[in-house]
mmCIF file of C-alpha atoms in Angstrom:
data_model
loop_
_atom_site.group_PDB
_atom_site.id
_atom_site.type_symbol
_atom_site.label_atom_id
_atom_site.label_comp_id
_atom_site.label_asym_id
_atom_site.label_seq_id
_atom_site.Cartn_x
_atom_site.Cartn_y
_atom_site.Cartn_z
ATOM 1 C CA MET A 1075 0.064 12.215 -1.829
ATOM 2 C CA GLN A 1076 3.023 11.962 0.246
ATOM 3 C CA PRO A 1077 6.492 11.661 -1.320
ATOM 4 C CA GLU A 1078 6.870 9.160 1.169
ATOM 5 C CA VAL A 1079 3.406 7.069 0.482
ATOM 6 C CA ARG A 1080 4.543 7.646 -3.033
ATOM 7 C CA ILE A 1081 7.294 5.647 -2.647
ATOM 8 C CA TYR A 1082 5.931 3.298 -0.347
ATOM 9 C CA LEU A 1083 3.462 2.396 -3.208
ATOM 10 C CA GLU A 1084 5.528 2.688 -5.870
ATOM 11 C CA GLU A 1085 7.383 -0.749 -4.199
ATOM 12 C CA VAL A 1086 3.843 -2.557 -3.409
ATOM 13 C CA ARG A 1087 2.870 -1.540 -7.135
ATOM 14 C CA SER A 1088 6.700 -3.478 -8.749
ATOM 15 C CA HIS A 1089 5.995 -6.422 -6.248
ATOM 16 C CA LEU A 1090 1.919 -6.419 -8.139
ATOM 17 C CA TYR A 1091 2.992 -8.068 -11.650
ATOM 18 C CA LEU A 1092 -0.751 -7.166 -12.915
ATOM 19 C CA ARG A 1093 -2.145 -5.307 -15.545
ATOM 20 C CA MET A 1094 -1.056 -2.143 -15.408
ATOM 21 C CA ASP A 1095 -4.652 -0.236 -14.659
ATOM 22 C CA ILE A 1096 -5.348 -3.259 -12.465
ATOM 23 C CA GLU A 1097 -2.273 -2.563 -10.435
ATOM 24 C CA LYS A 1098 -3.406 1.190 -11.372
ATOM 25 C CA GLN A 1099 -6.937 0.736 -9.012
ATOM 26 C CA LEU A 1100 -5.145 -1.582 -6.219
ATOM 27 C CA THR A 1101 -2.199 0.966 -5.228
ATOM 28 C CA ALA A 1102 -5.088 3.963 -5.276
ATOM 29 C CA GLU A 1103 -6.871 2.009 -2.983
ATOM 30 C CA LEU A 1104 -4.467 1.283 -0.914
ATOM 31 C CA ASN A 1105 -2.886 5.052 -0.998
ATOM 32 C CA SER A 1106 -7.251 5.605 0.047
ATOM 33 C CA HIS A 1107 -6.608 2.717 2.895
ATOM 34 C CA LEU A 1108 -3.865 4.595 3.649
ATOM 35 C CA GLN A 1109 -4.775 8.217 3.687
ATOM 36 C CA GLN A 1110 -7.183 8.088 6.105
ATOM 37 C CA LYS A 1111 -4.798 6.061 8.618
ATOM 38 C CA ILE A 1112 -2.730 8.835 8.147
ATOM 39 C CA ASN A 1113 -6.044 11.172 8.812
ATOM 40 C CA ASP A 1114 -6.510 9.312 11.811
ATOM 41 C CA LEU A 1115 -3.485 9.311 13.895
ATOM 42 C CA VAL A 1116 -3.156 12.724 13.307
ATOM 43 C CA MET A 1117 -7.060 13.205 14.753
ATOM 44 C CA GLN A 1118 -5.820 10.701 18.069
ATOM 45 C CA GLY A 1119 -2.459 13.720 17.924
ATOM 46 C CA TYR A 1120 0.158 12.460 15.354
ATOM 47 C CA SER A 1121 1.984 14.778 14.098
ATOM 48 C CA GLN A 1122 1.714 14.546 10.047
ATOM 49 C CA GLU A 1123 5.383 13.552 10.038
ATOM 50 C CA GLU A 1124 4.973 10.809 12.598
ATOM 51 C CA ALA A 1125 1.133 9.519 11.021
ATOM 52 C CA ILE A 1126 2.701 8.732 7.610
ATOM 53 C CA LYS A 1127 5.702 6.917 8.966
ATOM 54 C CA ASN A 1128 3.233 4.454 11.345
ATOM 55 C CA ALA A 1129 0.343 4.260 9.377
ATOM 56 C CA ILE A 1130 2.753 2.698 6.325
ATOM 57 C CA ILE A 1131 4.794 1.090 9.078
ATOM 58 C CA SER A 1132 0.843 -0.454 10.184
ATOM 59 C CA PHE A 1133 0.429 -1.531 6.735
ATOM 60 C CA GLY A 1134 3.493 -3.710 6.268
ATOM 61 C CA LYS A 1135 5.949 -4.567 3.443
ATOM 62 C CA ALA A 1136 5.548 -3.355 0.671
ATOM 63 C CA GLU A 1137 6.403 -7.351 -0.911
ATOM 64 C CA SER A 1138 3.809 -8.849 2.051
ATOM 65 C CA VAL A 1139 1.253 -6.073 0.836
ATOM 66 C CA ALA A 1140 1.833 -6.920 -2.848
ATOM 67 C CA ARG A 1141 1.483 -10.734 -2.304
ATOM 68 C CA LEU A 1142 -1.959 -10.901 -0.565
ATOM 69 C CA LEU A 1143 -2.970 -8.346 -3.156
ATOM 70 C CA TYR A 1144 -2.674 -10.596 -5.846
ATOM 71 C CA GLU A 1145 -3.666 -13.645 -4.036
ATOM 72 C CA ALA A 1146 -7.169 -11.737 -3.746
ATOM 73 C CA CYS A 1147 -6.737 -10.520 -7.060
ATOM 74 C CA CYS A 1148 -5.747 -14.008 -8.633
ATOM 75 C CA LYS A 1149 -7.550 -15.923 -6.365
ATOM 76 C CA GLY A 1150 -4.853 -18.113 -6.108
ATOM 77 C CA SER A 1151 -1.052 -17.670 -4.556
ATOM 78 C CA TRP A 1152 1.959 -16.908 -6.148
ATOM 79 C CA ILE A 1153 3.434 -20.410 -6.404
ATOM 80 C CA ASP A 1154 0.321 -21.859 -8.297
ATOM 81 C CA ALA A 1155 0.397 -19.442 -10.596
#
């Protein structure tokens, strides 16, 4: 896993506030999607470095991604919790 991706996923994980096993599952799934996006961008002609940067940007801010994942897992918002 690329260092930039690892840092991004760790930041997402730090905002999830879920059980560790669920956090690991979610970050593994997110990593899979990020890797696919990176591969797609490389196939489109981006350098590996550009592809990583653009893939992370396209996913959005780590805190926002974490909030959406949390809401999907808990079927409610952070405010409800």
